[in-house]
Coordinates of C-alpha atoms in Angstrom, one line a residue:
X1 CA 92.3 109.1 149.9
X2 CA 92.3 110.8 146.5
X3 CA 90.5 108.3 143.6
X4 CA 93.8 108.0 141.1
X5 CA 92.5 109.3 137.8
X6 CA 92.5 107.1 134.5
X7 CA 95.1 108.7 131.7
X8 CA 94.9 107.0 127.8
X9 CA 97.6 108.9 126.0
X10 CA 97.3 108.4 122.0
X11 CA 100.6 108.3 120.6
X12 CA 104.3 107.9 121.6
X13 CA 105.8 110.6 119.7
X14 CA 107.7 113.5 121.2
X15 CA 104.6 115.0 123.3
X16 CA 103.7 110.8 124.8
X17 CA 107.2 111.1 126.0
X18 CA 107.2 113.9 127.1
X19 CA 103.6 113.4 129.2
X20 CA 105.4 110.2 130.6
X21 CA 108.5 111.9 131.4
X22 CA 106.8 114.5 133.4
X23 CA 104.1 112.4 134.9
X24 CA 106.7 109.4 135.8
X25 CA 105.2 107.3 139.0
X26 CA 102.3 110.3 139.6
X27 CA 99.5 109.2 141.4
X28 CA 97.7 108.4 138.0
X29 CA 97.3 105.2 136.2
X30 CA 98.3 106.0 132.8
X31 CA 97.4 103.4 129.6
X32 CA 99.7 104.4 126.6
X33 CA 98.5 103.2 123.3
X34 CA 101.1 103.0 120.1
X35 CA 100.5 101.2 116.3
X36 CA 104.5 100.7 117.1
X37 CA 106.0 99.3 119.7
X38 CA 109.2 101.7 119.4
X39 CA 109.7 105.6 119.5
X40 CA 111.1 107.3 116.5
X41 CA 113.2 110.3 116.1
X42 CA 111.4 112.0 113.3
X43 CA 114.2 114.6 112.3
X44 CA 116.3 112.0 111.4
X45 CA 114.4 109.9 109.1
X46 CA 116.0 111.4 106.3
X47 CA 119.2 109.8 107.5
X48 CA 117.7 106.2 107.4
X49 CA 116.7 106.8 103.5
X50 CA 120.0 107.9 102.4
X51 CA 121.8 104.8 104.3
X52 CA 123.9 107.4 106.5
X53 CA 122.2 105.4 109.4
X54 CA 120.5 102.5 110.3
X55 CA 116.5 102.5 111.9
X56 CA 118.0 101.1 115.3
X57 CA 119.8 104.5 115.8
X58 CA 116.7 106.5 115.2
X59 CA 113.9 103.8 117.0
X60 CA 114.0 103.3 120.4
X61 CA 111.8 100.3 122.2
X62 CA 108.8 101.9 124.3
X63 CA 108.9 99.3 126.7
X64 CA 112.4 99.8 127.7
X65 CA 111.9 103.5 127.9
X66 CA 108.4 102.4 130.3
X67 CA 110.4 100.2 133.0
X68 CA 110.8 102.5 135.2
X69 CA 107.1 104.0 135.1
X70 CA 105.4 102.0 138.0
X71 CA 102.2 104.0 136.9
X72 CA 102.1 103.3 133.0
X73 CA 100.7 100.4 130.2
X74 CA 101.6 100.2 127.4
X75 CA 99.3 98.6 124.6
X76 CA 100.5 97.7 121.0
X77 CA 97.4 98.4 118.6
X78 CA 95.3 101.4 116.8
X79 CA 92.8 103.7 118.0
X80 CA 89.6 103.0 115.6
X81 CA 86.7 105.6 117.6
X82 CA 86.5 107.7 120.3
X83 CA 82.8 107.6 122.5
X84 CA 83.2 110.6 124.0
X85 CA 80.0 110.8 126.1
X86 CA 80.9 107.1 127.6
X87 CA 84.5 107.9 128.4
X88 CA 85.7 105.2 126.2
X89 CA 88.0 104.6 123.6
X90 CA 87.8 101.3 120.6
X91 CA 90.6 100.0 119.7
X92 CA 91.8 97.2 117.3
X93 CA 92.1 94.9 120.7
X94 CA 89.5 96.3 122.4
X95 CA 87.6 98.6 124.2
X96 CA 89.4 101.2 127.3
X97 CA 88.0 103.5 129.8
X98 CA 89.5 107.2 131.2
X99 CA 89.4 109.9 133.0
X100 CA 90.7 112.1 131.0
X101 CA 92.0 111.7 127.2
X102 CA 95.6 112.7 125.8
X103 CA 95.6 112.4 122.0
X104 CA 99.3 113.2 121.0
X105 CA 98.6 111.2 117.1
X106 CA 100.9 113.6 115.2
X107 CA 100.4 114.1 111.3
X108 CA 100.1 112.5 108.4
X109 CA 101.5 113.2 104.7
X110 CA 98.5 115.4 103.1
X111 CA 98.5 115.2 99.0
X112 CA 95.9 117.7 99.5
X113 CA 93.1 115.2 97.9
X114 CA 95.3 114.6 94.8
X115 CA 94.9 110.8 94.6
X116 CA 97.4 109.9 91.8
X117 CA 99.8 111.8 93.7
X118 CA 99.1 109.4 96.5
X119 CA 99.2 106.5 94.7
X120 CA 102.5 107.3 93.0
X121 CA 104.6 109.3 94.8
X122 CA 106.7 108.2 97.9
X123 CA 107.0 109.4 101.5
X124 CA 108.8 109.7 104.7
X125 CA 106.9 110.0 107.7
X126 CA 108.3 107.0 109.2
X127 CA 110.9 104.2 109.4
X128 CA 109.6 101.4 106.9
X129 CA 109.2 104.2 104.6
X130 CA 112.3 105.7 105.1
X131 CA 113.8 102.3 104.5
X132 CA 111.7 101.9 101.6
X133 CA 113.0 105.3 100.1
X134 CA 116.3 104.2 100.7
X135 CA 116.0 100.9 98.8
X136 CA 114.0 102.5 95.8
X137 CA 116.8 104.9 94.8
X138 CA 119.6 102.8 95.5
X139 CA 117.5 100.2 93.3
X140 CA 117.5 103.1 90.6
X141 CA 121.3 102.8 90.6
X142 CA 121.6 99.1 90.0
X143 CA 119.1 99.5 87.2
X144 CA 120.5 102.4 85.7
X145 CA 123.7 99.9 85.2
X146 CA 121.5 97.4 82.9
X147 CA 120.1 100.2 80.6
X148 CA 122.5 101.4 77.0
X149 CA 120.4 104.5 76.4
X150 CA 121.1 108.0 77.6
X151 CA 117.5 109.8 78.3
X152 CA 116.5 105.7 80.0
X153 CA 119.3 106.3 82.2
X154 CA 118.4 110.0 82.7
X155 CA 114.8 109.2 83.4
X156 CA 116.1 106.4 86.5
X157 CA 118.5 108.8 87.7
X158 CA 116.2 111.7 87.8
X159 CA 115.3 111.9 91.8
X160 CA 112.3 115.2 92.3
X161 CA 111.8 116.0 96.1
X162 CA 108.8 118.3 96.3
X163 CA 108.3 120.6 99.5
X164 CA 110.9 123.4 100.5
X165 CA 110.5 122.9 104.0
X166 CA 113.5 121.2 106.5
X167 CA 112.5 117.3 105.3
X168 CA 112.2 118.7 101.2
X169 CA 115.8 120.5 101.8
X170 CA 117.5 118.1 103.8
X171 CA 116.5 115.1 101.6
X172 CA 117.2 116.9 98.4
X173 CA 121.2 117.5 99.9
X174 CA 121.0 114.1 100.4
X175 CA 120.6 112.7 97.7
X176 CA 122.4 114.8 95.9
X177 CA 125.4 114.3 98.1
X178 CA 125.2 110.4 97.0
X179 CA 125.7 112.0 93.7
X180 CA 128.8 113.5 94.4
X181 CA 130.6 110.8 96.3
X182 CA 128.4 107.2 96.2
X183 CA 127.6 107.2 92.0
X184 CA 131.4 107.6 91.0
X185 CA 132.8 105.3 93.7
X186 CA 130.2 102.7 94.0
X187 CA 128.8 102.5 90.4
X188 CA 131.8 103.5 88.2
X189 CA 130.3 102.3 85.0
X190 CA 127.2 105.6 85.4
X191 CA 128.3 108.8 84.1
X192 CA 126.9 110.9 87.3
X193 CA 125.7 113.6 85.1
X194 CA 123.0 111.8 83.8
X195 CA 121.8 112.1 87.4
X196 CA 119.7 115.5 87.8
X197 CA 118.2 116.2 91.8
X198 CA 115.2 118.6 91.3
X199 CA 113.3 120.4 94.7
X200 CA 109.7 121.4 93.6
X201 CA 108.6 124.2 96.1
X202 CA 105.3 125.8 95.3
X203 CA 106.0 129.2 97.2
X204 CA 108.1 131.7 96.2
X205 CA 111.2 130.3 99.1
X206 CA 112.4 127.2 100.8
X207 CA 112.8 127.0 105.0
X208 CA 110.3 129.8 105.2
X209 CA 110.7 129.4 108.7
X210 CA 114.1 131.4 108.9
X211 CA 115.0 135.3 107.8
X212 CA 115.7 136.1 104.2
X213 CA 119.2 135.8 104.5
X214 CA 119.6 132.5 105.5
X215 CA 116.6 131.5 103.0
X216 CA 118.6 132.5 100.2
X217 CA 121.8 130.9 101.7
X218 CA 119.9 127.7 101.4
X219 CA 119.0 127.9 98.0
X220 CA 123.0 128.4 96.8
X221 CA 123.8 125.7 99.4
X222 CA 121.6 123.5 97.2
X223 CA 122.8 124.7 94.1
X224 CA 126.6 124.4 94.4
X225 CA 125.5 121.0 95.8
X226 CA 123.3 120.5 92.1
X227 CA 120.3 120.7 93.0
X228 CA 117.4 122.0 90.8
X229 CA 115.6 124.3 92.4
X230 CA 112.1 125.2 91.3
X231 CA 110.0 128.0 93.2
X232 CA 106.9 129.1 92.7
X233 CA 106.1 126.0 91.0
X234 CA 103.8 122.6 91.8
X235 CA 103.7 119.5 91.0
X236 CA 100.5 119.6 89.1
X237 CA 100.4 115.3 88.0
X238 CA 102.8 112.1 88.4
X239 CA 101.6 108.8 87.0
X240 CA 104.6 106.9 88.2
X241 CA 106.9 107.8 84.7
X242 CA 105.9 111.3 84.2
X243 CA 106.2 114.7 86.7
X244 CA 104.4 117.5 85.3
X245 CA 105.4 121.4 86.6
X246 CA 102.9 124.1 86.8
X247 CA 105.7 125.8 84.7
X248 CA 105.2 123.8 82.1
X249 CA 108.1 121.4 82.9
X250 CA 107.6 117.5 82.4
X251 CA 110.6 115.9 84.3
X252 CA 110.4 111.8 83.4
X253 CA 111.3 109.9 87.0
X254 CA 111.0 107.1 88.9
X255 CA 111.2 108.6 91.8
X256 CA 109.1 111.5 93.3
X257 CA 109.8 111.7 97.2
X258 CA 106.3 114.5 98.3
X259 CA 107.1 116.4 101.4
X260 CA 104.9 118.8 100.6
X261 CA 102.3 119.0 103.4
X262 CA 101.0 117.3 106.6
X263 CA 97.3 117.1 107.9
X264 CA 96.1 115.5 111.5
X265 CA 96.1 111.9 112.1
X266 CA 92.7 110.4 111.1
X267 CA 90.7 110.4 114.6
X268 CA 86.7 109.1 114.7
X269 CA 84.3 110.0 117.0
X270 CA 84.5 113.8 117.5
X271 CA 82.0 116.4 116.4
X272 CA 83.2 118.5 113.0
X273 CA 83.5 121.1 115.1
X274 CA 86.5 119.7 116.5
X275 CA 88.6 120.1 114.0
X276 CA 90.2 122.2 111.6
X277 CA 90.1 121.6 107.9
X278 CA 93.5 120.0 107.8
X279 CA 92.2 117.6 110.3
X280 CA 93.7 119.3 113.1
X281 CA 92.1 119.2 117.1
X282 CA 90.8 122.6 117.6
X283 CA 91.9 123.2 121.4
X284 CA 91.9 126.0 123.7
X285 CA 95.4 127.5 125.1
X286 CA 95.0 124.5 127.6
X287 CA 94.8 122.0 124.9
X288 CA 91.2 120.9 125.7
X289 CA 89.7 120.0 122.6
X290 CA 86.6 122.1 121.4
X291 CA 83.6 120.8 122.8
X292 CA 84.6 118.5 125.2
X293 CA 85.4 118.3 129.1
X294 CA 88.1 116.3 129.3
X295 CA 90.1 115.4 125.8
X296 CA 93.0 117.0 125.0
X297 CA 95.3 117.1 121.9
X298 CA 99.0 117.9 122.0
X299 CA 101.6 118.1 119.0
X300 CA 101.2 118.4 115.5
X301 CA 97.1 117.6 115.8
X302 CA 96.5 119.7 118.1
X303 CA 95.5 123.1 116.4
X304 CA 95.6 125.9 119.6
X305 CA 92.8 129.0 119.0
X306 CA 93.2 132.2 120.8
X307 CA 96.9 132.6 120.4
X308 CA 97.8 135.6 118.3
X309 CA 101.2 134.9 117.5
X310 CA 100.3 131.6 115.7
X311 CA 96.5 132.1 114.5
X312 CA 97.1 129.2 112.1
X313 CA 98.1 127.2 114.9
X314 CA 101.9 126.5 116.3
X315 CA 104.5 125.3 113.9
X316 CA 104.5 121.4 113.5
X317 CA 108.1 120.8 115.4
X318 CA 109.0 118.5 118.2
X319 CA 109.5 121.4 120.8
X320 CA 106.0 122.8 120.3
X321 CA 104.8 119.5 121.3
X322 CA 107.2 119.0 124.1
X323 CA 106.1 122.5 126.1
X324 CA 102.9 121.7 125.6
X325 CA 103.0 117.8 127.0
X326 CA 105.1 119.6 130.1
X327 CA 102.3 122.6 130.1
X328 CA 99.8 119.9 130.3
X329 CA 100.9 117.3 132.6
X330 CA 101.8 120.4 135.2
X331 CA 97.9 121.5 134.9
X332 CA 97.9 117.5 135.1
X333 CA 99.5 117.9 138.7
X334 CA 97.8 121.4 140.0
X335 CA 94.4 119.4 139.6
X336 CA 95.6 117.0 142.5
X337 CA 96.7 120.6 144.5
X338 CA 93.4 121.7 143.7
X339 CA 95.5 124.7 141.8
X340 CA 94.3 126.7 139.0
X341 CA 95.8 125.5 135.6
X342 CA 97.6 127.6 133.3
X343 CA 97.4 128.6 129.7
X344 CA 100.4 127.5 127.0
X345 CA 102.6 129.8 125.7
X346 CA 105.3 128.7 123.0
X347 CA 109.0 129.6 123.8
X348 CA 110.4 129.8 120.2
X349 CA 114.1 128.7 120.6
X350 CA 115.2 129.3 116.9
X351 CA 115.4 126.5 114.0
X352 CA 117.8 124.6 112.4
X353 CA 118.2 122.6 109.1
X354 CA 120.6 121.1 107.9
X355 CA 121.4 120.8 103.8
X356 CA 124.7 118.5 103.0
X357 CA 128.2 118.2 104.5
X358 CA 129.4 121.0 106.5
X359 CA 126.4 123.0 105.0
X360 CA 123.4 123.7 107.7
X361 CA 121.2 126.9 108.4
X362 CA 120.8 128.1 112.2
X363 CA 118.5 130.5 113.9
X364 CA 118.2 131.9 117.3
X365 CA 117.8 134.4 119.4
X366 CA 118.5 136.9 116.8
X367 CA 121.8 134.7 115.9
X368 CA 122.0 133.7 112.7
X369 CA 124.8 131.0 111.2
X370 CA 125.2 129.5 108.4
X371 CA 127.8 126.8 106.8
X372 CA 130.1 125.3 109.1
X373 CA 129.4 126.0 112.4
X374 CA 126.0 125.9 112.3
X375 CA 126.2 122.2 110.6
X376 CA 128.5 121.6 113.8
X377 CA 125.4 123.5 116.2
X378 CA 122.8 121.0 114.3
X379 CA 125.2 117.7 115.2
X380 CA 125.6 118.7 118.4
X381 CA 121.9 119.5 119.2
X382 CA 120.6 116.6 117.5
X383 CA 123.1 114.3 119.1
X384 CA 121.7 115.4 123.1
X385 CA 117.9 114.7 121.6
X386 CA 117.9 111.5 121.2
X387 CA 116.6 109.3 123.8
X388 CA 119.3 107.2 125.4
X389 CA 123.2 107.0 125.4
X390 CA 123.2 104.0 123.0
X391 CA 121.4 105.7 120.5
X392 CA 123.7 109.1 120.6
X393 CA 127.2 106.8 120.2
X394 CA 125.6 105.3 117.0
X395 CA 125.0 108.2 115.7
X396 CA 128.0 109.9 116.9
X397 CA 130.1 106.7 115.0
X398 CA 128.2 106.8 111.7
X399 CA 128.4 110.8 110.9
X400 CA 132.1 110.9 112.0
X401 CA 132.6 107.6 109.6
X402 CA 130.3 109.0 106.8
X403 CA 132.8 112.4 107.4
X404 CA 136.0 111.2 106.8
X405 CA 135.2 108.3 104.4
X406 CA 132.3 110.2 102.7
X407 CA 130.7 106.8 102.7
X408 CA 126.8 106.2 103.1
X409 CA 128.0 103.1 104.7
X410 CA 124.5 101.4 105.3
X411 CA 123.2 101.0 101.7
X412 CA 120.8 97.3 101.8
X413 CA 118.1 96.8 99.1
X414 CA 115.6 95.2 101.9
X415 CA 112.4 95.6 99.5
X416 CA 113.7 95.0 95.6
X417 CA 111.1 95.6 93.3
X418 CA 111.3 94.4 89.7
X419 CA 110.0 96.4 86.4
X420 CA 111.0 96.1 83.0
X421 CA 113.9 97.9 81.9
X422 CA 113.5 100.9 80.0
X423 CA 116.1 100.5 76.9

């Protein structure tokens, strides 16, 4: 009988699940490790921060997704080294063996070694912070409220997203959409053109990921929405009151979101040769990592040489981790045929993003939509995603309630945090 081979997968993001999925009750005995103990459904983040939904439509428990995998653990802690010549893994509860090593870690925000950007500005990379966003800038509007003069109020209600990719433009609709219809309802006393939205993109586009067309659709979309858009400008310094521009701008806000740029999850114990310099696994088109015999690296780490299409390495989305989760747990399967594994090749099926109400960019196949119907193909696609049935009718309830009402209905301060007023 066949020795049943020892599988440590690193991460429960959209390639963990989609290794588990493939390799359900397989004749391997698979040990899933996971800081959280929930999955979360990245694309929507952005939702969570603008109170349009709540973090238990987006986060989904790992152990009630595992009950049906015979063959899988499930550990709640942090990978803290890698010994890769003893086949082991540290961890912040302890030490674990395997055959073979599955690091699907996914990304981190990268301020590109600017530490006072760091430090000041916030993020969204994952639920607390998402909740954290949300409570900061509807915290702005309660202050706001408390201050008499015009440029303190201004400087509150100033909101700068930088980064002009799908999380920069998506946020920056956002918020400005709680411009248009949460400021005059909610906080009647503000006059809501005090409140300015600016999106700092250091390229010469936004969503450069789609055709010109639909680029430049983008931009007026955010612009009939009021949004500020800056191209071919950076965000050169913020000290927490002050956003300096490379264009010489100085924008005073409380409130710089940076979505600007992601880098590998930190992972210790592989040679520099391993990696790329934004921390990325270098891997081969079979996702074995560079150097080694039996780690692999899936997602956004993972960093795939030898692919001329994407020489800088595959985009950073959720399907580019997905095929290659089910490109590598089918390799996975032909090893216990004894059949010859096959390389990965990314099937490009278009990109979407969405930018306010009834306003979305879609790409595909050579289709291209914009406005209406592809905000109704980006609902729609979105909606079948997410992992379970319960999580699809909360989300299915909120967007038709935030439609017709025009409400961001969940809008909690969890985290208040206190300064002194401006006057």
């Amino acid at each position: 009988m066949q020795e049943r081979k020892k599988l440590i997968i690193i991460g429960a993001g959209f390639a963990g699940l989609a290794l588990l999925r493939k390799l359900k009750n397989k004749p391997f005995d698979i040990t899933l490790i996971d800081k959280n103990n929930y999955f979360t459904f990245q694309p929507l983040l952005y939702q969570v921060s603008m109170g349009g939904l709540g973090p238990d439509a987006i986060a989904y428990p790992i152990r009630k997704i595992l009950r049906k995998h015979r063959n899988v653990t499930f550990r709640m802690c942090e990978l803290t080294h890698i010994h890769a010549d003893q086949n082991t893994i540290a961890t912040t509860i302890g030490e674990f063996s395997y055959d073979y090593l599955l690091i699907c870690a996914g990304a981190v925000t990268n301020f590109f070694g600017n530490a006072d950007l760091q430090k000041n500005c916030q993020t969204l990379k994952s639920v607390n912070e998402a909740l954290d966003l949300r409570s900061d800038i509807l915290q702005e509007f309660e202050r706001a409220l408390s201050l008499r003069k015009k440029d303190a109020i201004a400087k509150t209600l100033n909101f700068i997203v930088v980064g002009g990719g799908p999380t920069g433009v998506e946020l920056a609709g956002a918020i400005a959409e709680m411009k248009a219809h949460v400021l005059p309802h909610d906080y009647k006393e503000i006059d809501k053109k005090l409140m300015h939205v600016h999106l700092v993109e250091s390229g010469g586009e936004v969503l450069s990921m789609f055709s010109e067309s639909l680029r430049l659709k983008a931009i007026d979309s955010l612009q009939k929405l009021g949004v500020e858009v800056w191209l071919n400008t950076k965000l050169l310094s913020y000290d927490g009151h002050l956003a300096k521009l490379s264009n010489g701008m100085e924008l005073p806000s409380y409130t710089v979101i940076w979505a600007a740029g992601v880098r590998g999850s930190t992972i210790n114990g592989l040679s520099a040769e391993s990696f790329t310099r934004s921390g990325r696994l270098v891997t081969n088109r079979k996702n074995l990592v560079k150097g080694n015999q039996n780690i692999f690296a899936l997602g956004d780490i993972a960093s795939i040489e030898g692919d001329t299409k994407f020489p800088n390495g595959h985009p950073m989305v959720a399907p580019v981790a997905e095929q290659q989760a089910e490109n590598l747990a089918n390799n996975m399967l032909r090893t216990l045929a004894m059949n010859e594994w096959r390389e990965f090749t990314y099937f490009d099926k278009g990109s979407m993003a969405t930018i306010g109400r009834g306003e979305a960019v879609f790409e595909a196949y050579g289709i291209k939509l914009s406005g209406y119907i592809a905000w109704l193909a980006w609902m729609a696609l979105h909606l079948l995603l997410l992992v379970n049935f319960r999580s699809k009718l909360i989300v299915f309830i909120n967007w038709m309630y935030n439609y017709i009402n025009y409400e961001r209905a969940i809008r909690l301060i969890l985290k208040p945090t206190y300064r002194k007023l401006d006057e």
